[in-house]
Amino acid sequence: MRSQIQTLLGTALDRLVERGRLPETARQIPQVMRSQNPAHGDFSSNLALALAKAARTQPRALAQELLEALPEAPFLEKVEIAGPGFLNFFLTSDAHRVWIPQILAQGPNFGRSQIGAGKRVQVEFVSANPTGPLHVGHGRGAAYGAAVSNLLEAVGFQVHREYYVNDAGRQMDILTTSIWLRYLELCGETLRFPSNGYRGDYVWDIAANLHREHGDAYRQPAETLFAGVPEDAPTEEERDAQGNPLADAPQGDKEAHIDALIGRAKDLLGDHRYRLIFELGLNTILDDIRMDLAQFGVEYDQWFSERSLAERGLIYRAIERLREAGYAYDRAGALWFRASAFGDEKDRVLVRENGQTTYFASDIAYHMDKLERGFDRVIDIWGADHHGYVPRIKAALRALGDDPDRLSVSLVQFAILYRGGERVPMSTRAGEFVTLRQLRQEVGRDAARYFYVMRRAEQHLDFDLDLAKSQSNDNPVYYVQYAHARICSVLRQASDRGLSVEPSEGDQHLDLLREPQEVDLIKCLGRYPEVLEAAALQEEPHQLTHYLRDLANAFHSYYNAHPFLVDDEKLRDGRIKLILATRQVLRNALNLLGVSAPEQM
RNA sequence: GCCCUCGUAGCUCAGCAGGAUAGAGCGAUCGCCUCCUAAGCGAUAGGUCACAGGUUCGAAUCCUGUCGAGGGCGCCA
């Protein structure tokens, strides 16, 4: 509808240009927007204000000329000049009502479009290290990434959802060593668990599995293992309230300590047995993450292994390409990428002094591969703590000769949980973090998915657990779902009374819908395709949650003001059509957000 | 120190490719169930859009600076 008005205005503009009233440069796609205020009609345009200077006249006078040059259109009730020179367009009530048969005919497809047709988009999200269960911070990335993917798909893009599995690197070695140490404790060894190890209960569980399967086959005396290992740093428990180490606490370096333990573990276990524990840890945790996300309604097309990059020689190839392009150089025994040549703060290491490639090198190779796979757009959804990482990855893409604008990075801010008005503590200290699974169990999947995307991604999110659980109108999820359930309930009642809920053909009886609440609701339904398009193209699912609130409100107001199951068959038919259409749009929008549309509440 | 994000009603937030009188929800106050789920509806009150400049017909929106909040600045991942 908006584009049709744009076309009309464009024609008027062309006419004025042809008459020499306006210069050639004035030709443009006119800005047409939804009016905020109903007194200003359905749509308005500021075209006359924008061009008044070029026309060397007053905005209102130019608006008058545009108005006279405007072609006739059957869907327009009237066009007014208002304020400083706005053109306000009022649609006929018929123009609004045509949405209802369209919604009923298109069903689940209503609102979808083909704007992105033929374009492939990759969305990479969550990608948490497989070293422990997902926590509530990952949950927001999951809900946001899944919603953005669904939105893009709904407007026609071919979407590829991907999870980057960090199954290489030091964190996995720390996990492997942690599992083995817990296993040794289960064998009866006494040892001091490293401050930098993974201390969660799940590590005990994996170790217990290992012990159940293999008995003491992997046992080594703790004294042998710790012999010659540099001293650890104090753990949290070994510090006082001010964070100062207690008297008997170790005073070493936790990094050197854990690295030495990893080295000892590899030597003592041998390559084969070390790999076995490594794989056991990786697979156990990855399976858990997969299941967790699946239960959260988040599915992926691909789980991309970081290790596969090295196996396919992609890291080597990326480094060679950088070297050939002259952006890699040796210094102090390491290989560096000249990121500073592309606006990054400083140069970055690709290959460490010890010969190992960095995470950054893997990531360059990964992004190189993403672009080579031919996606028109690549979207990375990262936690906000990674924002410093964006310039260097873009710098690398530019150095490789790729177009860095094909990659866009969305940074999702943290979610802060509140319970009883108090902030829920979430220190990274082992055992204290709240997992995504715990959150789902506490508030349910629907509330979690909805709350996570209710705010703009780059905005800090206050997640009120009590509100998410409350079954009242304070809770936006229930408010919207209740609208859906209410419609279902009305239809059930109709059947119980022997009334037909099968709507008549086409636009019959819709002209009877003239109550103000009916008009508001119909207008709201008609906005859905525009809202969906904007939410998708701007990657902002929260626009959809705001719309859903409006739509549910329009429906609840209608419900309170007028009965639907009236004796007059024609009026009843019209009203049932309207609420059927409302139910459809509620379903379509909730579905994109991964929230259910219950028939009963 | 440098960089990023953000300061809008008592609270939580929309609005930000400039547009008309700045909007919701919660909370507060007052109303509405012989009637399709009151998990609902209606009404009222509540704002120097952090502050100061600038750009222009017009600024919550763009630019600069100040103040304040959170985050990031490893041969970690």
XYZ file of C-alpha atoms (C1' of nucleotides) in Angstrom:
678
model
C 0.000 0.000 0.000
C 2.786 2.363 0.881
C 4.606 1.628 -2.344
C 1.432 2.354 -4.302
C 1.240 5.778 -2.722
C 4.917 6.284 -3.482
C 4.162 5.493 -7.112
C 1.311 8.000 -7.186
C 3.488 10.695 -5.685
C 6.288 9.797 -8.062
C 3.947 10.338 -10.981
C 2.877 13.710 -9.619
C 6.517 14.619 -9.184
C 7.340 13.610 -12.770
C 4.511 15.761 -14.049
C 5.799 18.830 -12.232
C 9.301 18.179 -13.516
C 8.018 17.814 -17.078
C 6.204 21.120 -16.785
C 9.484 22.676 -15.744
C 8.019 23.487 -12.339
C 10.773 21.515 -10.625
C 14.359 20.810 -11.717
C 15.424 17.388 -13.001
C 17.360 16.854 -9.760
C 14.133 16.870 -7.787
C 13.200 13.417 -9.106
C 13.399 10.964 -6.217
C 11.564 8.149 -4.535
C 9.189 10.078 -2.291
C 9.258 9.366 1.408
C 5.937 7.971 2.548
C 5.391 6.909 6.115
C 2.710 5.584 8.392
C 0.999 8.438 10.187
C 1.453 8.392 13.939
C -1.719 10.295 14.589
C -5.024 9.025 13.134
C -5.993 12.639 12.452
C -3.173 12.651 9.940
C -4.663 9.817 7.916
C -3.059 6.471 7.216
C 0.058 7.610 5.407
C 1.809 10.907 5.034
C 4.591 12.362 2.956
C 6.955 15.251 3.556
C 7.767 15.593 -0.136
C 6.594 19.189 -0.380
C 8.700 20.204 2.618
C 11.767 18.575 1.164
C 11.367 20.166 -2.286
C 10.058 23.613 -1.379
C 13.482 25.123 -1.676
C 14.133 23.636 -5.113
C 10.729 24.894 -6.262
C 11.406 28.314 -4.807
C 8.017 28.420 -3.144
C 6.271 27.795 0.165
C 5.906 24.133 1.198
C 2.114 24.392 1.429
C 1.883 25.887 -2.055
C 4.022 23.102 -3.492
C 1.911 20.569 -1.641
C -1.133 22.024 -3.378
C 0.544 21.640 -6.787
C 1.508 18.057 -6.012
C -2.004 17.344 -4.872
C -3.436 18.642 -8.157
C -0.965 16.576 -10.173
C -1.753 13.433 -8.212
C -3.452 10.674 -10.272
C -6.799 9.318 -9.147
C -6.682 6.134 -7.092
C -9.683 4.046 -6.043
C -8.208 3.170 -2.652
C -7.885 6.785 -1.562
C -10.694 8.354 0.407
C -9.053 11.754 0.412
C -5.729 13.535 0.464
C -5.177 16.565 2.681
C -2.547 19.220 3.094
C -1.742 19.707 6.740
C 0.652 21.411 9.097
C 3.699 22.959 7.475
C 3.033 21.167 4.175
C 2.509 17.479 4.761
C 0.357 15.482 2.384
C -1.881 13.152 4.367
C -3.446 10.169 2.654
C -6.670 8.651 3.949
C -7.517 5.188 2.687
C -11.086 4.092 2.049
C -12.459 1.546 4.467
C -12.652 -0.932 1.569
C -8.930 -0.570 1.083
C -8.392 -1.663 4.653
C -10.827 -4.530 4.556
C -9.194 -6.271 1.608
C -6.591 -7.595 4.004
C -8.998 -9.988 5.648
C -9.698 -12.248 2.655
C -6.004 -12.062 1.786
C -4.972 -13.242 5.236
C -7.507 -16.055 5.202
C -6.430 -17.158 1.735
C -2.694 -17.021 2.366
C -2.803 -18.473 5.866
C 0.682 -19.228 7.217
C 2.223 -17.456 4.240
C 0.557 -14.138 4.913
C 3.176 -11.467 5.486
C 5.938 -13.350 3.744
C 7.597 -11.726 0.784
C 10.275 -12.243 -1.820
C 12.472 -9.222 -1.164
C 15.460 -11.429 -0.492
C 14.702 -13.949 -3.214
C 17.789 -15.431 -4.810
C 20.090 -14.181 -2.069
C 21.874 -16.522 0.294
C 22.582 -15.415 3.837
C 24.584 -17.222 6.450
C 23.801 -16.564 10.089
C 26.328 -17.819 12.615
C 25.216 -17.624 16.215
C 25.814 -18.951 19.734
C 29.084 -20.763 18.829
C 29.897 -21.169 22.510
C 32.996 -23.160 23.404
C 32.093 -26.820 23.945
C 33.677 -26.740 27.388
C 30.491 -26.545 29.435
C 26.733 -26.104 29.280
C 25.193 -23.008 27.699
C 24.398 -20.248 30.149
C 21.821 -17.487 30.041
C 24.115 -15.188 28.087
C 24.258 -17.688 25.235
C 20.487 -17.946 25.452
C 20.021 -14.432 24.235
C 22.287 -15.036 21.262
C 20.342 -18.203 20.509
C 16.920 -16.543 20.686
C 18.072 -13.512 18.733
C 19.956 -15.472 16.080
C 17.097 -17.884 15.558
C 14.562 -15.045 15.289
C 16.690 -13.070 12.839
C 17.176 -16.207 10.744
C 13.448 -16.854 10.683
C 12.719 -13.245 9.772
C 15.191 -13.228 6.902
C 13.732 -16.479 5.634
C 10.248 -15.007 5.834
C 11.195 -12.199 3.464
C 12.661 -14.578 0.940
C 16.332 -15.028 1.778
C 17.819 -18.483 1.654
C 19.189 -18.770 5.178
C 21.980 -21.036 6.365
C 22.185 -21.357 10.156
C 25.585 -22.288 11.460
C 27.307 -23.006 14.779
C 31.084 -22.673 14.892
C 32.432 -25.358 17.178
C 35.670 -24.335 18.870
C 36.926 -27.894 19.113
C 40.575 -26.962 18.811
C 42.793 -24.914 21.006
C 43.808 -24.506 24.571
C 40.384 -24.369 26.215
C 39.678 -27.898 24.985
C 43.003 -29.031 26.423
C 42.094 -27.491 29.742
C 38.786 -29.350 29.647
C 40.482 -32.635 28.789
C 42.953 -32.215 31.619
C 40.167 -31.225 34.029
C 38.261 -34.392 33.186
C 41.333 -36.513 33.698
C 42.112 -34.911 37.065
C 38.569 -35.558 38.278
C 38.896 -39.115 37.010
C 42.086 -39.528 39.044
C 40.251 -38.285 42.115
C 37.551 -40.893 41.468
C 40.327 -43.500 41.287
C 41.306 -42.441 44.781
C 44.154 -40.064 44.072
C 44.308 -36.919 46.166
C 45.351 -33.801 44.326
C 44.891 -30.054 44.242
C 42.518 -29.181 41.403
C 43.988 -26.288 39.366
C 42.431 -22.847 39.846
C 42.106 -22.457 36.095
C 40.498 -25.856 35.503
C 36.814 -26.402 34.737
C 35.182 -26.968 38.099
C 31.559 -27.615 37.106
C 29.672 -30.741 38.112
C 29.435 -31.828 34.494
C 33.191 -32.467 34.549
C 32.673 -34.910 37.394
C 29.928 -36.610 35.362
C 32.168 -37.075 32.335
C 34.980 -38.345 34.545
C 32.575 -40.800 36.178
C 31.611 -42.125 32.751
C 35.254 -42.570 31.889
C 35.818 -44.441 35.118
C 32.773 -46.648 34.595
C 33.916 -47.585 31.077
C 37.603 -48.034 31.667
C 38.151 -48.602 35.398
C 41.603 -47.601 36.528
C 43.170 -48.029 33.081
C 43.998 -44.323 32.834
C 45.287 -43.958 36.386
C 48.631 -42.393 37.154
C 49.983 -41.441 40.591
C 49.202 -37.791 41.335
C 52.754 -37.265 42.585
C 54.139 -38.255 39.164
C 51.712 -35.927 37.415
C 52.446 -32.907 39.568
C 56.208 -33.474 39.778
C 58.050 -30.433 38.482
C 54.866 -28.512 37.610
C 55.156 -24.793 38.439
C 53.044 -23.519 41.313
C 49.406 -22.529 40.790
C 47.775 -19.221 41.702
C 45.198 -19.056 44.519
C 41.621 -20.107 43.755
C 38.631 -17.976 44.743
C 38.295 -19.996 47.953
C 41.919 -19.329 48.795
C 41.377 -15.582 48.912
C 39.860 -13.376 51.596
C 36.984 -10.950 51.106
C 39.309 -8.339 49.642
C 40.640 -10.801 47.077
C 44.031 -11.115 48.754
C 45.530 -14.605 48.885
C 45.350 -16.475 52.192
C 48.574 -17.238 54.030
C 48.903 -20.875 52.931
C 47.758 -20.262 49.319
C 50.068 -20.923 46.370
C 51.539 -17.834 44.779
C 52.375 -18.960 41.275
C 50.966 -18.327 37.796
C 47.742 -20.160 36.995
C 48.388 -20.134 33.244
C 51.868 -21.662 33.550
C 50.470 -24.184 36.008
C 47.643 -25.427 33.809
C 49.787 -25.417 30.664
C 52.359 -27.590 32.405
C 49.611 -29.965 33.575
C 48.291 -30.233 30.018
C 51.769 -31.098 28.816
C 52.166 -33.725 31.551
C 48.761 -35.200 30.744
C 49.708 -35.590 27.084
C 53.022 -37.225 27.965
C 51.710 -39.577 30.619
C 48.584 -40.649 28.742
C 50.088 -40.856 25.298
C 48.469 -39.466 22.204
C 45.854 -42.167 21.768
C 44.467 -42.130 25.295
C 44.622 -38.352 25.547
C 42.535 -38.079 22.361
C 40.033 -40.511 23.746
C 39.376 -38.346 26.817
C 39.364 -35.256 24.622
C 36.729 -36.758 22.306
C 34.667 -38.006 25.230
C 34.552 -34.509 26.717
C 33.858 -32.802 23.409
C 31.113 -35.184 22.321
C 29.388 -35.269 25.683
C 29.222 -31.508 25.948
C 28.377 -30.909 22.302
C 25.526 -33.407 22.483
C 24.261 -31.609 25.543
C 24.421 -28.223 23.788
C 22.660 -29.619 20.724
C 19.857 -31.031 22.818
C 19.582 -27.890 24.893
C 19.208 -25.727 21.784
C 16.810 -28.137 20.122
C 14.588 -27.997 23.196
C 14.805 -24.240 22.968
C 13.495 -24.470 19.404
C 16.798 -23.557 17.809
C 17.976 -25.711 14.900
C 21.081 -25.474 12.749
C 21.917 -26.409 9.182
C 25.552 -26.966 9.998
C 27.888 -27.443 12.943
C 31.219 -26.249 11.631
C 34.287 -27.714 13.267
C 37.251 -25.468 13.942
C 39.521 -28.513 13.741
C 38.353 -29.192 10.186
C 39.936 -25.907 9.122
C 43.402 -27.203 9.927
C 42.613 -30.654 8.549
C 41.617 -29.136 5.223
C 44.687 -26.902 5.196
C 42.595 -23.748 5.222
C 44.543 -22.025 8.005
C 47.770 -22.580 6.111
C 46.162 -21.298 2.922
C 44.804 -18.169 4.630
C 48.224 -17.402 6.073
C 49.876 -17.942 2.693
C 47.434 -15.602 1.027
C 48.186 -12.936 3.617
C 51.883 -13.478 3.126
C 51.604 -13.224 -0.668
C 49.616 -10.039 -0.310
C 52.429 -8.660 1.800
C 50.456 -8.350 5.026
C 52.241 -10.996 7.069
C 55.714 -10.634 8.554
C 58.022 -12.303 11.081
C 58.953 -10.623 14.329
C 60.377 -12.010 17.554
C 59.913 -15.553 16.384
C 56.200 -15.154 15.647
C 54.272 -14.471 12.453
C 52.231 -11.270 12.509
C 49.349 -9.883 10.489
C 49.699 -6.218 9.610
C 46.187 -5.319 10.872
C 47.289 -1.764 11.545
C 47.426 -1.226 7.778
C 43.630 -1.558 7.770
C 42.684 0.638 10.677
C 43.043 -1.845 13.523
C 44.850 -0.566 16.623
C 47.834 -2.821 16.226
C 49.226 -5.847 14.456
C 48.104 -9.299 15.531
C 49.840 -12.621 15.911
C 48.952 -15.432 13.505
C 51.541 -18.044 14.478
C 52.951 -18.072 17.986
C 56.584 -18.413 18.891
C 55.901 -22.062 19.771
C 54.669 -22.707 16.231
C 50.968 -22.942 17.080
C 48.477 -20.900 15.103
C 46.265 -18.531 17.072
C 42.497 -18.541 17.371
C 42.586 -15.440 15.214
C 44.317 -17.334 12.394
C 41.568 -19.964 12.543
C 38.952 -17.277 12.439
C 40.469 -15.666 9.367
C 40.444 -19.041 7.655
C 36.863 -19.623 8.792
C 35.639 -16.310 7.421
C 37.580 -16.801 4.223
C 35.809 -20.107 3.851
C 32.421 -18.557 4.591
C 32.846 -16.038 1.813
C 34.189 -18.685 -0.562
C 31.064 -20.718 0.036
C 29.308 -18.016 -1.937
C 26.980 -16.406 0.580
C 25.800 -12.977 -0.482
C 25.814 -11.943 3.131
C 27.413 -13.362 6.231
C 26.045 -12.339 9.618
C 27.980 -13.086 12.793
C 26.120 -12.752 16.058
C 28.567 -12.297 18.892
C 28.479 -11.360 22.538
C 29.187 -7.689 23.116
C 32.447 -8.574 24.837
C 33.851 -9.490 21.403
C 33.375 -6.067 19.870
C 37.092 -5.310 19.881
C 37.489 -8.279 17.616
C 35.423 -6.861 14.742
C 37.998 -4.459 13.242
C 40.697 -7.089 13.023
C 38.551 -9.688 11.317
C 37.345 -7.086 8.815
C 40.953 -6.004 8.337
C 41.903 -9.580 7.537
C 39.132 -9.923 4.977
C 40.240 -6.728 3.292
C 43.835 -7.953 3.264
C 42.679 -11.153 1.589
C 41.097 -9.045 -1.118
C 37.547 -9.876 -0.037
C 34.785 -7.361 0.442
C 34.437 -6.845 4.215
C 30.972 -5.371 3.723
C 29.633 -8.818 2.941
C 30.209 -9.557 6.611
C 28.141 -7.838 9.242
C 28.586 -8.429 12.925
C 25.729 -8.024 15.397
C 26.783 -7.579 18.987
C 24.325 -8.832 21.559
C 24.539 -7.318 25.019
C 24.323 -9.354 28.168
C 21.122 -10.276 29.915
C 20.948 -9.526 33.603
C 18.571 -11.718 35.562
C 16.412 -10.321 38.343
C 14.493 -12.313 40.911
C 12.443 -10.641 43.619
C 13.821 -7.291 42.499
C 17.356 -8.481 43.184
C 20.059 -9.081 40.650
C 20.837 -12.785 40.307
C 24.589 -13.218 40.789
C 26.295 -14.701 37.759
C 29.983 -14.675 38.407
C 31.946 -16.867 36.067
C 33.069 -18.724 39.139
C 32.310 -22.378 38.656
C 28.917 -23.621 39.623
C 27.326 -20.241 40.204
C 26.241 -19.362 36.675
C 22.684 -19.949 35.650
C 22.419 -22.256 32.695
C 20.042 -21.831 29.791
C 18.470 -25.130 30.781
C 17.775 -23.856 34.302
C 16.212 -20.725 32.843
C 13.967 -22.757 30.540
C 12.897 -24.940 33.438
C 12.107 -21.910 35.562
C 10.203 -19.675 33.121
C 9.459 -21.984 30.205
C 10.565 -21.850 26.616
C 7.950 -19.388 25.368
C 8.659 -16.718 27.950
C 12.409 -17.137 27.548
C 12.311 -16.851 23.754
C 10.007 -13.829 23.915
C 11.801 -11.941 26.690
C 15.182 -12.394 25.063
C 14.122 -10.603 21.880
C 11.851 -8.000 23.450
C 14.654 -5.421 23.535
C 17.038 -4.235 20.893
C 20.022 -6.572 20.788
C 22.565 -3.864 21.502
C 20.600 -2.816 24.570
C 21.336 -4.336 27.969
C 18.496 -6.640 28.903
C 16.950 -6.763 32.335
C 15.341 -10.180 32.485
C 12.734 -10.220 35.240
C 12.250 -13.866 36.172
C 9.192 -13.185 38.307
C 7.516 -11.273 35.487
C 8.342 -13.985 32.953
C 6.640 -16.522 35.197
C 3.642 -14.448 36.167
C 0.360 -15.366 34.568
C -1.080 -11.897 34.296
C -1.475 -9.010 31.970
C 1.870 -7.683 33.200
C 3.477 -10.466 31.275
C 3.670 -9.584 27.586
C 3.994 -13.195 26.463
C 0.825 -14.262 28.170
C -0.958 -11.149 27.013
C -0.293 -12.021 23.374
C -0.842 -15.748 23.767
C -4.074 -15.075 25.624
C -5.426 -13.178 22.624
C -4.831 -16.273 20.521
C -6.363 -18.598 23.082
C -9.380 -16.331 23.447
C -10.094 -16.492 19.739
C -9.844 -20.271 19.829
C -12.194 -20.273 22.781
C -14.754 -18.160 20.945
C -14.639 -20.526 17.988
C -15.127 -23.502 20.309
C -18.127 -21.781 21.859
C -19.563 -21.178 18.417
C -19.264 -24.866 17.547
C -20.830 -25.828 20.862
C -23.790 -23.650 20.047
C -24.072 -25.197 16.615
C -22.978 -22.037 14.819
C -20.836 -22.345 11.736
C -17.275 -21.030 12.028
C -16.617 -21.629 8.347
C -16.336 -18.145 6.868
C -18.189 -17.273 3.683
C -16.368 -16.624 0.428
C -14.231 -13.579 -0.271
C -15.167 -10.211 1.123
C -18.815 -10.935 1.848
C -20.229 -9.154 4.932
C -16.979 -7.405 5.674
C -18.640 -4.070 4.954
C -20.607 -4.628 8.157
C -17.443 -4.203 10.211
C -17.717 -0.523 11.037
C -17.222 -0.288 14.775
C -14.155 1.747 15.745
C -12.565 -1.298 17.403
C -13.114 -3.261 14.213
C -11.530 -0.600 12.079
C -8.536 -0.363 14.424
C -8.036 -4.098 14.426
C -8.252 -4.330 10.639
C -5.736 -1.535 10.222
C -3.421 -3.266 12.620
C -3.638 -6.510 10.648
C -2.758 -4.641 7.483
C 0.444 -3.350 9.022
C 1.848 -6.841 9.527
C 3.651 -7.249 6.176
C 5.379 -3.881 6.621
C 6.395 -4.680 10.187
C 7.753 -8.054 9.161
C 9.750 -6.525 6.340
C 11.251 -3.827 8.548
C 12.043 -6.256 11.361
C 13.766 -8.602 8.929
C 15.786 -6.055 6.980
C 16.906 -4.267 10.123
C 17.469 -7.567 11.944
C 15.329 -6.355 14.815
C 12.929 -8.978 16.124
C 11.842 -6.620 18.894
C 9.815 -4.720 16.307
C 7.705 -7.834 15.988
C 7.149 -8.136 19.750
C 5.968 -4.527 19.865
C 3.634 -5.157 16.983
C 2.247 -8.265 18.675
C 1.489 -6.204 21.744
C -0.440 -3.696 19.637
C -2.300 -6.410 17.798
C -3.273 -8.255 20.983
C -4.387 -4.967 22.517
C -6.565 -4.139 19.496
C -8.137 -7.562 19.762
C -8.740 -7.465 23.530
C -10.357 -4.046 23.191
C -12.634 -5.386 20.487
C -13.470 -8.428 22.592
C -14.521 -6.256 25.489
C -16.565 -3.886 23.388
C -18.573 -6.248 21.168
C -19.805 -9.833 21.164
C -18.771 -11.846 18.135
C -21.344 -14.623 18.251
C -24.329 -12.406 17.507
C -27.699 -13.541 16.174
C -27.361 -11.603 12.919
C -25.750 -14.239 10.676
C -24.175 -11.793 8.274
C -22.597 -9.682 10.975
C -21.458 -12.820 12.780
C -19.847 -14.076 9.584
C -17.956 -10.816 9.156
C -16.778 -10.830 12.738
C -15.656 -14.442 12.632
C -13.666 -13.644 9.525
C -11.996 -10.799 11.342
C -11.025 -12.853 14.382
C -9.882 -15.757 12.194
C -7.594 -13.340 10.376
C -6.351 -11.991 13.713
C -5.605 -15.491 14.923
C -3.673 -16.218 11.759
C -1.464 -13.152 12.059
C -0.830 -13.845 15.771
C 0.237 -17.368 14.857
C 2.465 -16.286 12.015
C 4.303 -13.707 14.090
C 4.672 -15.896 17.204
C 5.944 -18.718 15.044
C 8.770 -16.538 13.718
C 9.819 -15.799 17.278
C 9.760 -19.457 18.258
C 6.874 -18.926 20.675
C 3.864 -21.216 20.705
C 0.306 -20.097 20.038
C -1.769 -22.054 22.561
C -5.412 -22.866 21.838
C -6.290 -22.852 25.506
C -4.859 -21.180 28.572
C 44.740 6.286 28.312
C 42.328 4.572 23.617
C 37.930 2.182 21.459
C 32.663 0.369 21.522
C 27.556 0.586 23.380
C 24.218 3.442 26.037
C 21.751 7.916 29.124
C 13.867 9.341 26.903
C 7.828 9.321 32.567
C 8.909 6.722 39.553
C 10.578 1.584 37.007
C 11.485 -1.322 32.240
C 11.746 0.324 27.373
C 9.880 1.952 22.022
C 10.699 6.016 18.840
C 16.788 7.575 16.101
C 18.378 6.740 7.020
C 15.567 14.622 10.866
C 9.275 15.945 10.433
C 3.336 17.650 12.931
C 1.019 17.811 20.133
C 7.643 12.585 22.282
C 4.684 6.826 22.805
C 3.843 1.800 25.321
C 3.863 -1.500 29.534
C 4.472 -1.753 34.799
C 3.619 1.058 39.198
C -0.206 5.123 41.148
C -5.514 6.912 41.188
C -10.634 6.016 39.452
C -14.169 3.022 36.850
C -16.062 -1.896 34.081
C -17.951 -9.178 34.997
C -26.731 -11.469 35.258
C -22.678 -11.127 28.669
C -17.864 -15.349 23.883
C -11.745 -16.995 29.697
C -11.328 -10.092 34.365
C -4.632 -14.128 32.248
C -9.271 -8.769 29.912
C -11.089 -3.425 28.902
C -11.600 1.996 29.691
C -10.076 6.731 31.959
C -6.691 10.183 34.728
C -2.023 11.825 36.473
C 3.191 11.587 35.215
C 8.761 14.283 30.546
C 13.948 20.569 30.520
C 14.311 13.285 25.568
C 21.754 13.570 30.765
C 24.034 18.618 29.894
C 26.142 22.526 26.537
C 27.013 24.134 21.751
C 26.456 23.414 16.260
C 24.118 21.961 11.332
C 18.493 23.718 9.133
C 12.504 25.576 7.335
C 12.464 21.773 11.329
C 16.717 17.879 16.112
C 14.961 12.853 21.091
C 16.977 11.573 16.104
C 22.851 14.164 12.619
C 27.936 16.594 14.320
C 31.337 18.347 18.435
C 32.353 18.678 23.546
C 31.260 17.664 28.901
C 29.261 14.462 32.677
C 27.465 9.538 34.004
C 26.711 3.841 33.305
C 28.360 -0.822 31.224
C 31.896 -3.395 28.188
C 36.567 -4.157 25.366
C 41.742 -3.288 24.724
C 46.761 -10.987 25.480
C 51.857 -14.843 21.254
C 43.410 -16.555 25.730
C 39.503 -18.659 23.018
